[in-house]
CSV table of C-alpha atoms in Angstrom, one decimal:
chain,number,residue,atom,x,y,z
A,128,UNK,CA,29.8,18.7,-4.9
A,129,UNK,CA,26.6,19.8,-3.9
A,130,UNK,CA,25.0,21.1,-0.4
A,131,UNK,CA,23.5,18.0,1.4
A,132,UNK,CA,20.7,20.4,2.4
A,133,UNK,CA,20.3,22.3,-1.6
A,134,UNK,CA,17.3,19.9,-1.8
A,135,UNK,CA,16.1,20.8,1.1
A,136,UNK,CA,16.1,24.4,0.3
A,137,UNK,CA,14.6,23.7,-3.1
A,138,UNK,CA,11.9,21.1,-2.5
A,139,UNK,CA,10.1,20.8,0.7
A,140,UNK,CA,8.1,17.7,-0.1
A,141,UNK,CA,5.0,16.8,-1.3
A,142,UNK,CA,2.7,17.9,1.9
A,143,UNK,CA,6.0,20.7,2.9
A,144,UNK,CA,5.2,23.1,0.5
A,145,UNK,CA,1.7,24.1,1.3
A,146,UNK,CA,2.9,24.6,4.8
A,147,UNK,CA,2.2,28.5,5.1
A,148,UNK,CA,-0.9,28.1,3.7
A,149,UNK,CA,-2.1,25.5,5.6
A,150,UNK,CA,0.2,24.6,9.0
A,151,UNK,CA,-1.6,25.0,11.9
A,152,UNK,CA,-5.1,24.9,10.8
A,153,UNK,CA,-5.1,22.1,7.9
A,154,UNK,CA,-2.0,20.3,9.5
A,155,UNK,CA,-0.9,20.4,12.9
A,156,UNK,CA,-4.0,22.1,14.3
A,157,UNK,CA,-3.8,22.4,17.7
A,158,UNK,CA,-7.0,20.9,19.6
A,159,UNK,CA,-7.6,21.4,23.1
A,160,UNK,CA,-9.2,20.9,26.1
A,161,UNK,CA,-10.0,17.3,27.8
A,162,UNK,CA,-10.1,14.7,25.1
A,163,UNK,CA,-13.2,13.9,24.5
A,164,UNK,CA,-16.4,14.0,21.7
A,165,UNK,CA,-16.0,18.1,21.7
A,166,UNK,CA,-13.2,20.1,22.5
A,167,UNK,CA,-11.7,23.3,21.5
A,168,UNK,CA,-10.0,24.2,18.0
A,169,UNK,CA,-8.8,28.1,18.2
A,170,UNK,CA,-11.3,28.9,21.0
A,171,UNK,CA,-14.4,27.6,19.5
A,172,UNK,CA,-16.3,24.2,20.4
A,173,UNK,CA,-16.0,22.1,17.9
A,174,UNK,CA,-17.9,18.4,17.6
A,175,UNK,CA,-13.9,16.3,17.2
A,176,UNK,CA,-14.2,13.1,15.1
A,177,UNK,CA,-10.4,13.1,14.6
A,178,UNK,CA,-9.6,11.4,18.2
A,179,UNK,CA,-8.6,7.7,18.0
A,180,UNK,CA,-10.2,7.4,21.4
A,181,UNK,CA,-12.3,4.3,20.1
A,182,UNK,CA,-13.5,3.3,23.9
A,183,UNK,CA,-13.5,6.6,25.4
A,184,UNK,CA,-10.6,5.6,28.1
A,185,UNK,CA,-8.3,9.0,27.3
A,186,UNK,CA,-10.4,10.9,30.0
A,187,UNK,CA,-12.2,8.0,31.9
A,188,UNK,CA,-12.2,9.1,35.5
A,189,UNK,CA,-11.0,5.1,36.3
A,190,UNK,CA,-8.6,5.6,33.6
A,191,UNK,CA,-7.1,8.7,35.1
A,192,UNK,CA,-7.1,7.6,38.6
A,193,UNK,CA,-4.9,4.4,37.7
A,194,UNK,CA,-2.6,6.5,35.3
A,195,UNK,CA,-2.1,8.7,38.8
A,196,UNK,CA,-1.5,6.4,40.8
A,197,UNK,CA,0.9,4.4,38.5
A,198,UNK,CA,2.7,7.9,38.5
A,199,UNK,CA,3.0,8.3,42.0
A,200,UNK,CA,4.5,4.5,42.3
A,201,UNK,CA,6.8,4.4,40.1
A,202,UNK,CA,7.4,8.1,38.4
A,203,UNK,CA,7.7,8.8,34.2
A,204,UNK,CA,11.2,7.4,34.0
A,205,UNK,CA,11.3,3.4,35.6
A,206,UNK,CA,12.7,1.5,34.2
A,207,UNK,CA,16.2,3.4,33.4
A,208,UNK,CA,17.2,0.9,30.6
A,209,UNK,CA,16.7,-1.0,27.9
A,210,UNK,CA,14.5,-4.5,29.0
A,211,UNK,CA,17.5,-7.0,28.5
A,212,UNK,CA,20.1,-5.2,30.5
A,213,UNK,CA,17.8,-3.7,33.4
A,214,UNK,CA,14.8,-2.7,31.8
A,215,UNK,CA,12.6,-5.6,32.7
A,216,UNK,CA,9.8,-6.4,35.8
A,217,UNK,CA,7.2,-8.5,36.6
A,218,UNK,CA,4.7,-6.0,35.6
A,219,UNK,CA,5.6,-6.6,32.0
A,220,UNK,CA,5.8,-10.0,31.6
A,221,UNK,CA,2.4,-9.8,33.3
A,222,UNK,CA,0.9,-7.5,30.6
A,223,UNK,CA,2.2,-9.4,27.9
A,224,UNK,CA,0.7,-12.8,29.3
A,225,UNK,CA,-2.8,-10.8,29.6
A,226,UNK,CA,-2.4,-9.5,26.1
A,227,UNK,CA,-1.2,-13.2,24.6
A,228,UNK,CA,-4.0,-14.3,26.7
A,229,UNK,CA,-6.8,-12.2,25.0
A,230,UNK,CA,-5.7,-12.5,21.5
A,231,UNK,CA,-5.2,-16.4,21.4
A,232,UNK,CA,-2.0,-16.4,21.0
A,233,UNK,CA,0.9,-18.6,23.2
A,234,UNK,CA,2.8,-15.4,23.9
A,235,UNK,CA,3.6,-11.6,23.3
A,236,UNK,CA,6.2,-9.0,23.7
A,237,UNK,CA,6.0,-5.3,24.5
A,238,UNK,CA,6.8,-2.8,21.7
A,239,UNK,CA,7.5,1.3,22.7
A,240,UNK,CA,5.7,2.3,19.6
A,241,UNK,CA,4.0,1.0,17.1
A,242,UNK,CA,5.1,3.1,14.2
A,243,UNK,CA,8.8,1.7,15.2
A,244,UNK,CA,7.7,-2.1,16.7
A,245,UNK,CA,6.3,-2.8,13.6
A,246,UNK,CA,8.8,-1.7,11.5
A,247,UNK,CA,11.5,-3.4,13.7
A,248,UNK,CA,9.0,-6.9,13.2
A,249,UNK,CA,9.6,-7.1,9.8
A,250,UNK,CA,13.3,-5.9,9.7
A,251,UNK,CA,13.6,-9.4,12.0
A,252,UNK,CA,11.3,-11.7,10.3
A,253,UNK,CA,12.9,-11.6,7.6
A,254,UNK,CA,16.4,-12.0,5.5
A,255,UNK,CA,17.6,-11.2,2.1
A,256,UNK,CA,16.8,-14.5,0.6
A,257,UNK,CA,12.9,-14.0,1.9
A,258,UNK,CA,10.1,-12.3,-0.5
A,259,UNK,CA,7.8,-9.9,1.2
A,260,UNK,CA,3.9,-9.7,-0.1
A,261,UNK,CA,2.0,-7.0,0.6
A,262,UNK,CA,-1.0,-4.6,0.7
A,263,UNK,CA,-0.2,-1.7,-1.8
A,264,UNK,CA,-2.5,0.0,0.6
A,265,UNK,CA,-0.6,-0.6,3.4
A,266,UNK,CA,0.3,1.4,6.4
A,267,UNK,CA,3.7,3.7,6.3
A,268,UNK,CA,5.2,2.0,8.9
A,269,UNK,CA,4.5,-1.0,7.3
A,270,UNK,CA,6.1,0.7,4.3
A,271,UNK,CA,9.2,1.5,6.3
A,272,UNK,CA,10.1,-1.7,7.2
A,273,UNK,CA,9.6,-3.1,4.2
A,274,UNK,CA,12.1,-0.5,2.6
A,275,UNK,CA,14.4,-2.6,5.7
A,276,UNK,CA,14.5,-5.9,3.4
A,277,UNK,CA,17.5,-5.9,1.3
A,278,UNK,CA,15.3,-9.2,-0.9
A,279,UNK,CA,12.6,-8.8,-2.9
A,280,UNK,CA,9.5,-7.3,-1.9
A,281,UNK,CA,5.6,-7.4,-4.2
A,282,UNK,CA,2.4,-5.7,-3.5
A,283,UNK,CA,-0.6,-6.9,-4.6
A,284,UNK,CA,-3.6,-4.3,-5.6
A,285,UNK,CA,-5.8,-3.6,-2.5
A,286,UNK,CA,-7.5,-6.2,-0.9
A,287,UNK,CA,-7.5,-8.0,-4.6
A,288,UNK,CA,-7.0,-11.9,-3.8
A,289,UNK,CA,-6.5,-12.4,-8.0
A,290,UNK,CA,-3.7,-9.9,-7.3
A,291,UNK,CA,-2.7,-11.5,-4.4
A,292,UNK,CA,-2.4,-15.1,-5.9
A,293,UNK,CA,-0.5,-13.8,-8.9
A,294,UNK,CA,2.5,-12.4,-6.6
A,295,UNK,CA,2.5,-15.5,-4.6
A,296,UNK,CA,2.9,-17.2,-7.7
A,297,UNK,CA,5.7,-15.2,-8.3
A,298,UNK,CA,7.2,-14.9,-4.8
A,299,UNK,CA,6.8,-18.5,-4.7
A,300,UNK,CA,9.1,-19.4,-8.0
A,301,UNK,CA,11.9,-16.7,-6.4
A,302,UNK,CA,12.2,-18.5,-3.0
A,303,UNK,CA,12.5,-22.0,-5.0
A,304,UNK,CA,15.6,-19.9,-6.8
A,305,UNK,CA,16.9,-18.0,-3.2
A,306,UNK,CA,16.2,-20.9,-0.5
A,307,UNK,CA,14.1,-17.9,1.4
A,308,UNK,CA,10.7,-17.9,2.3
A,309,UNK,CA,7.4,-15.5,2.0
A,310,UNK,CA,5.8,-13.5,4.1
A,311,UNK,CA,2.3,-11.9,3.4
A,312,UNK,CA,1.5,-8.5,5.3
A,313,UNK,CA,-2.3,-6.9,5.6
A,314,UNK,CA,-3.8,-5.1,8.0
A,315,UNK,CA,-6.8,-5.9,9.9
A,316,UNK,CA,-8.6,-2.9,9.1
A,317,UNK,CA,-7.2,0.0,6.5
A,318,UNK,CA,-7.1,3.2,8.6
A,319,UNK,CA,-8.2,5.7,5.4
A,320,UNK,CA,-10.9,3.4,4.4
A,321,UNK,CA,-11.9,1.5,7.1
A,322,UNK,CA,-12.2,-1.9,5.4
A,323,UNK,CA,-11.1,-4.9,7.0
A,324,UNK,CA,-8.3,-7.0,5.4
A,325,UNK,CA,-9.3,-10.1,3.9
A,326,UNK,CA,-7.7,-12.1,6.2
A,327,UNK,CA,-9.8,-14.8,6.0
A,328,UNK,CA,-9.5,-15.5,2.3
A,329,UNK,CA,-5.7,-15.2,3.2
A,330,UNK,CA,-5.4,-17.3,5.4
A,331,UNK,CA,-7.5,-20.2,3.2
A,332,UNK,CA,-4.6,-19.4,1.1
A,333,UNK,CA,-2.4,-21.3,2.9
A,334,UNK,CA,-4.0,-24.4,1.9
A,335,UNK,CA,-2.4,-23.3,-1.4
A,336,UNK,CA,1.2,-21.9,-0.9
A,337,UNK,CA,3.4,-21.8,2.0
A,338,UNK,CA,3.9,-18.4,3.4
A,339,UNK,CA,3.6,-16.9,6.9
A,340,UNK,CA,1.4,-14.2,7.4
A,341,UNK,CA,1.8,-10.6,9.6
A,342,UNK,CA,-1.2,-8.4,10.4
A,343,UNK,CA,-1.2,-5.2,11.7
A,344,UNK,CA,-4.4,-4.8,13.9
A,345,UNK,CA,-3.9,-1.2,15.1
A,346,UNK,CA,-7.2,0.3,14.2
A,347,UNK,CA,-8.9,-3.4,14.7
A,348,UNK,CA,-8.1,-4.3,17.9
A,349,UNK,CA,-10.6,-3.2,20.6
A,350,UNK,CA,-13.3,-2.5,18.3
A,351,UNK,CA,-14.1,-5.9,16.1
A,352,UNK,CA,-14.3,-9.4,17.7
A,353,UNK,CA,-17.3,-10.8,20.1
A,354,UNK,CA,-14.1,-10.0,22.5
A,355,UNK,CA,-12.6,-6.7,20.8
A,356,UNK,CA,-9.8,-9.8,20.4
A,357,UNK,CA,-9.7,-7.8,16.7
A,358,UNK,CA,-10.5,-8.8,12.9
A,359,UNK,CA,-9.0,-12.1,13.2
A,360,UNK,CA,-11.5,-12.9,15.6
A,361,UNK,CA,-14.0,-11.0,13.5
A,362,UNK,CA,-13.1,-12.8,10.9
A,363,UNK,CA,-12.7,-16.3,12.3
A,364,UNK,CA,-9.1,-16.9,11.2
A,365,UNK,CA,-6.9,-15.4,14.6
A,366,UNK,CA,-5.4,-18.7,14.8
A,367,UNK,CA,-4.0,-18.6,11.0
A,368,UNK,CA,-2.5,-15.4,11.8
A,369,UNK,CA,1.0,-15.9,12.6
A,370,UNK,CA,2.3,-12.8,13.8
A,371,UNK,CA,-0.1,-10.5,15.6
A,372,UNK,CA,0.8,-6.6,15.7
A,373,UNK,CA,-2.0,-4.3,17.7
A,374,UNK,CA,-1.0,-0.8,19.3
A,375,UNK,CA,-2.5,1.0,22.4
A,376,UNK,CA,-2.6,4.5,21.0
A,377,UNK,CA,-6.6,3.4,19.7
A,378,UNK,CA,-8.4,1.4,21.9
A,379,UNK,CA,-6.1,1.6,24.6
A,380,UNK,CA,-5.7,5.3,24.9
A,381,UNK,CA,-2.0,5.0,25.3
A,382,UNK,CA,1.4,4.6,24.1
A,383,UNK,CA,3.0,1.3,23.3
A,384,UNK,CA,2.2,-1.8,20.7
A,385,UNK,CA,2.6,-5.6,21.2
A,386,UNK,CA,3.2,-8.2,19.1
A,387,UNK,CA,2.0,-11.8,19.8
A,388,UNK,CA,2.3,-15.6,18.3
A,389,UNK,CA,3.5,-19.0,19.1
A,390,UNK,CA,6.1,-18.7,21.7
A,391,UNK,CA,9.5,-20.2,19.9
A,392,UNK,CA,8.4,-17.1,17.2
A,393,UNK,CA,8.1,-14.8,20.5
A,394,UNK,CA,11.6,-15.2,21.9
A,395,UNK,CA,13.1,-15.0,19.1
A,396,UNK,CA,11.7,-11.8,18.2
A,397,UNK,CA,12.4,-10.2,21.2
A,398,UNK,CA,16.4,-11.5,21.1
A,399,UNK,CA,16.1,-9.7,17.3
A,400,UNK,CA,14.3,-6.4,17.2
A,401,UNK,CA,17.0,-4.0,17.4
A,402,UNK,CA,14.2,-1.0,18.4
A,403,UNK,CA,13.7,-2.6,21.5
A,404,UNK,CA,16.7,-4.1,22.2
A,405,UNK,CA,18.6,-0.9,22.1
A,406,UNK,CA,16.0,1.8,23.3
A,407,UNK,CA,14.9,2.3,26.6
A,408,UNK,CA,11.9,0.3,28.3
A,409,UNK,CA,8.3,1.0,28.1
A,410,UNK,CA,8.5,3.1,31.5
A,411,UNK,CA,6.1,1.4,34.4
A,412,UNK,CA,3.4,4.1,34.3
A,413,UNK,CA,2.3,2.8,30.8
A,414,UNK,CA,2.9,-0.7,31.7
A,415,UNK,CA,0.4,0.0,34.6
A,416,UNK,CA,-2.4,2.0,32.7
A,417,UNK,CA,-2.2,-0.5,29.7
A,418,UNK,CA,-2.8,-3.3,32.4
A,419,UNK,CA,-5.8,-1.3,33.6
A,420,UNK,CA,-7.1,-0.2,30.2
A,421,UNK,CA,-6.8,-3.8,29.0
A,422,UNK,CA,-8.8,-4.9,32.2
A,423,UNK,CA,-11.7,-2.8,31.2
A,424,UNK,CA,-11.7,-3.6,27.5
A,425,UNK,CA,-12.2,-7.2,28.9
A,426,UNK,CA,-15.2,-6.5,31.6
A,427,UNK,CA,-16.9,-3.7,29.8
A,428,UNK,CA,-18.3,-4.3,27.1
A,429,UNK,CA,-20.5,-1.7,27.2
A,430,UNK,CA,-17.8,0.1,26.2
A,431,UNK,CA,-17.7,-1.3,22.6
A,432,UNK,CA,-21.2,-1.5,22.6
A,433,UNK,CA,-21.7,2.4,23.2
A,434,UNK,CA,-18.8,3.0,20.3
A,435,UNK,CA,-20.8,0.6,17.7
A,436,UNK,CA,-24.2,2.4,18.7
A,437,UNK,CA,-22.7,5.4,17.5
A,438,UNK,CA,-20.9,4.2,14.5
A,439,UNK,CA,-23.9,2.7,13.6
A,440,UNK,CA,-25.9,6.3,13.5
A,441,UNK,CA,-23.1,7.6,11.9
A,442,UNK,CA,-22.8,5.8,9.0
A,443,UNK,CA,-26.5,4.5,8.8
A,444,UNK,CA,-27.3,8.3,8.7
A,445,UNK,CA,-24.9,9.5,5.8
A,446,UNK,CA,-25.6,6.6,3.9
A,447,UNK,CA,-29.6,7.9,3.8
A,448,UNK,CA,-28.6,11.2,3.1
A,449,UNK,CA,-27.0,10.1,0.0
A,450,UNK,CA,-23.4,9.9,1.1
A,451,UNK,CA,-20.6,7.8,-0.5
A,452,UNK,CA,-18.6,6.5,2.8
A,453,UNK,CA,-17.3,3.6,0.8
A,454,UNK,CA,-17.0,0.0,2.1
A,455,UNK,CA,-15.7,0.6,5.4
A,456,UNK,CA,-16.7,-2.6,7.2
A,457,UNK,CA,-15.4,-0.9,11.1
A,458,UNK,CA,-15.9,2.4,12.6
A,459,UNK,CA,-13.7,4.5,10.3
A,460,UNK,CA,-15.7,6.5,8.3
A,461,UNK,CA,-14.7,7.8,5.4
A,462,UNK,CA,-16.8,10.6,3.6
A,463,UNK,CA,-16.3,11.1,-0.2
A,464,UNK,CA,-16.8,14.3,-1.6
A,465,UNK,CA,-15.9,15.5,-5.3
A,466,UNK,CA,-13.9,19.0,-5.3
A,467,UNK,CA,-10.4,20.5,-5.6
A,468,UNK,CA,-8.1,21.2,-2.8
A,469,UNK,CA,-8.6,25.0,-2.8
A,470,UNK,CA,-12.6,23.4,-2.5
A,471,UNK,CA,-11.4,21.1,0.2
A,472,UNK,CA,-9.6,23.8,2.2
A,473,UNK,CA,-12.8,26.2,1.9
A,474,UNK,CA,-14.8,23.5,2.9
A,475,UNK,CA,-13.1,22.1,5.9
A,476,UNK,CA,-12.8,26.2,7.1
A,477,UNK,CA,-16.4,26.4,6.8
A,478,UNK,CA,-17.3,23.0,8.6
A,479,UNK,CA,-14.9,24.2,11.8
A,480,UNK,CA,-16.0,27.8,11.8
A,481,UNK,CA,-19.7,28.2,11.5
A,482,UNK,CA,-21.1,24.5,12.1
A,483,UNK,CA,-18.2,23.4,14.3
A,484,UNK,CA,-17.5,20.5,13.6
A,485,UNK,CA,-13.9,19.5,13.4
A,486,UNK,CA,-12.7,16.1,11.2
A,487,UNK,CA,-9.5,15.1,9.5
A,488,UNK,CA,-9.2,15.8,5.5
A,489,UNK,CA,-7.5,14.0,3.1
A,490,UNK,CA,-6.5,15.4,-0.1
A,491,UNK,CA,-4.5,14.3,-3.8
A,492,UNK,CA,-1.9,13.1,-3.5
A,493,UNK,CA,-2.8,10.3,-0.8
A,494,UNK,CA,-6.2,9.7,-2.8
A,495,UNK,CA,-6.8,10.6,-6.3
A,496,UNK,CA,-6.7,14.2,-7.6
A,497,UNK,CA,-10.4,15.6,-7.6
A,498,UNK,CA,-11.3,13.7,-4.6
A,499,UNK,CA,-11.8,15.2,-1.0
A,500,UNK,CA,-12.0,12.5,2.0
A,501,UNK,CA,-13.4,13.8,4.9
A,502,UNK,CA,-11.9,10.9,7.8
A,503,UNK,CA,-15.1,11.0,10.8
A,504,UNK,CA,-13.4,8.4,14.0
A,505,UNK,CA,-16.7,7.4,15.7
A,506,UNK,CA,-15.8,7.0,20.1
A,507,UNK,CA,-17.8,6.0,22.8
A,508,UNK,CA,-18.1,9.6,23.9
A,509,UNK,CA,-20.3,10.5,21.7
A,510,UNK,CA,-24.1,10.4,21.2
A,511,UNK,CA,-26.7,10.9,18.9
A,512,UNK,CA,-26.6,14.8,19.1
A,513,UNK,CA,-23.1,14.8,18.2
A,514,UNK,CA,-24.1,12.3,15.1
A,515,UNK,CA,-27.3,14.5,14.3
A,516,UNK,CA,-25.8,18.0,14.3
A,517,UNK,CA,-22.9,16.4,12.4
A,518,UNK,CA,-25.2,15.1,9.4
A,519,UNK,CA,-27.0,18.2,9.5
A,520,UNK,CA,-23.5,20.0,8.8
A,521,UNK,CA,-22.7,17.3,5.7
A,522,UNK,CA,-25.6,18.4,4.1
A,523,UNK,CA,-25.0,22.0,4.1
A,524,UNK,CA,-21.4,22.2,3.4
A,525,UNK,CA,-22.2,19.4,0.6
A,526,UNK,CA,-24.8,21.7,-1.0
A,527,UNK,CA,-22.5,24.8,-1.1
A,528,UNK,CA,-19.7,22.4,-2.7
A,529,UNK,CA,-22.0,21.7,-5.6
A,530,UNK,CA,-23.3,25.2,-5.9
A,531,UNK,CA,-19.9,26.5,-6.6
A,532,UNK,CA,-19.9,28.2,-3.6
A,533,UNK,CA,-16.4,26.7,-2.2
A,534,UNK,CA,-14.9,27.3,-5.7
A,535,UNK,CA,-15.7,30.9,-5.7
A,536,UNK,CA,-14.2,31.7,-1.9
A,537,UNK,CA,-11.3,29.2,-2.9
A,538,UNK,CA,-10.0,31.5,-5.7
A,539,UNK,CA,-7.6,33.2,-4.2
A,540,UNK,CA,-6.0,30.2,-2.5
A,541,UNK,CA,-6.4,28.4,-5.7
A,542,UNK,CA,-4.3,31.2,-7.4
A,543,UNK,CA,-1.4,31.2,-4.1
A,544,UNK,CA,-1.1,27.4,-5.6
A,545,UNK,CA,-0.1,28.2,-8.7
């Protein structure tokens, strides 16, 4: 019999074995100071576009001052419990009406996490006789609970309606066989690329098959919408949504996730996901600071405004310098660069230390081998010097990429790979 941990030993995963070459600078660098459009990486200032502070509430002085005084009230602990044995308060139940409220839906429920709440969502929704369509591009906590579902399960390619329609076809002959039904999963906006999910087209797809349909609006909510209400209201199609999943660690600055939809869907949910009902619940000082935080998303719009201002001069200004940021169609911007990931590690070095500017990098094998992503979060916070120096910066590390200059300071980590 083998060692449960002789794996372990021997293979350290995918992104585990380059940790001593690159664990705290490429991966769990440690950036300090208040958060905000520059802080500190290892002492220097550094320009941060890796903050999913979309409205700029992490450090807003009314932010704070709520978040302080929601501390004093009621401490980090309150409630001791989980929500259906002594975990509940009026302070919820008032969030979650505010939140139903603004996403135009009947009702909501408070999730902990969002990693977990939505992973929970679909472990309830659905049961072994139901088929689960979905995104292949889809989030991993989306992934996770889909791993849950002890029935069949299809993706479709990414954001491909032909693709989609031919697993509905199929999905749809299997629950004939099972006596189960389908349900579709997208997200409202991809998180690497920044497109939205073509939620409307999937909705319209209702007209043609029965199936209900989950979207998970992390990166959406806040920033898209006449409201910030999200890419269903983007899109047009937030009332053929039927399950609504949106987190407060974007927009919100925060920690917690809510679901919404018709209410019978609502209480059952919250009677069925087994993360909430057996884990402690969302303490009152988040409750409180989402409450505020949700407050000013409504009556500020400047807020959003300021964020798509800079987004705007972000992406308007790569595009003219001749950058490939894809077809984002939000504020992530993706940056596409050709180059190894010896190249990618020189480069990113040189873009922190001399033009400080610090972003998150993607590498094979989450993209395709030869590409380098270069992940830029547009906030609030920042302003049009942040967005100049920052293009100034592209185009010199872009040069000394296609000069070979990367490739030559890359060899010896090239050769540590090996």
């Amino acid at each position: 019999m083998k060692d449960l941990f002789e794996k372990i030993y021997k293979d350290k995963g995918p992104l585990g074995k380059w940790a001593s070459q690159a664990e705290g600078y490429f991966v769990f660098p440690k950036i300090e100071g208040e958060i905000s459009n520059r802080m500190k990486f290892q002492g220097k200032d550094v320009i941060t576009w890796s903050i999913n502070d979309y409205l700029g509430l992490a450090n807003h002085p009314e932010v704070r001052k709520a978040d302080a005084e929601a501390g004093i009230a009621y401490g980090s602990a309150y409630p001791m419990g989980a929500r259906m044995m002594s975990g509940h308060t009026d302070l919820h139940e008032k969030l979650q009406n505010e939140l139903a409220e603004f996403v135009s839906k009947e009702s909501a429920y408070l999730l902990n996490f969002g990693y977990q709440g939505m992973l929970s969502t679909i472990d309830a929704l659905v049961s072994k006789d139901d088929i689960i369509v979905y995104d292949v591009d889809a989030h991993a906590c989306i992934i996770d609970g889909v791993r849950l579902h002890m029935g069949k399960r299809f993706t479709y390619k990414h954001n491909d309606i032909e693709s989609l329609e031919k697993n509905l076809d199929r999905a749809t002959k299997m629950a004939e066989h099972t006596g189960g039904g389908i349900l579709v999963i997208s997200e409202g906006v991809f998180g690497m690329r920044g497109e939205q999910g073509r939620l409307k087209e999937i909705v319209a797809l209702k007209e043609k098959y029965d199936f209900r349909f989950l979207v998970d609006d992390a990166h959406g909510f806040g920033t898209l919408g006449k409201t910030g209400a999200g890419a269903g209201e983007e899109q047009g199609v937030q009332d053929g949504i039927d399950v609504y999943f949106a987190t407060f660690a974007k927009s919100l600055a925060s920690t917690g996730a809510f679901i919404a939809a018709d209410k019978e869907i609502i209480d059952y949910l919250k009677y069925n996901l087994r993360s909430q009902m057996f884990a402690k619940s969302l303490q009152m000082q988040l409750v409180a600071g989402a409450l505020k935080r949700l407050d000013m998303l409504r009556t500020m719009p400047e807020l959003k405004a300021k964020l798509w201002e800079n987004t705007n001069a972000l992406q308007s200004g790569l595009k003219s310098r001749g950058f490939d940021i894809g077809t984002t169609q939000s504020c992530v911007t993706p940056v596409y660069l050709k180059g190894s990931i010896p190249e990618a590690m020189a480069l990113v070095k040189d873009l922190r230390e001399n033009y400080g500017i610090f972003c998150s990098i993607v590498v094979y094998p989450v993209i395709p081998k030869g590409l380098i992503l270069l992940r830029l979060i547009p906030t609030a916070t920042h302003n049009i010097q942040d967005v100049n120096e920052t293009l100034d910066a592209f185009e010199a590390i872009r040069s000394r990429l296609e000069n070979g200059t990367y490739k030559r300071l890359s060899a010896s980590v090239a050769a540590a790979m090996e």
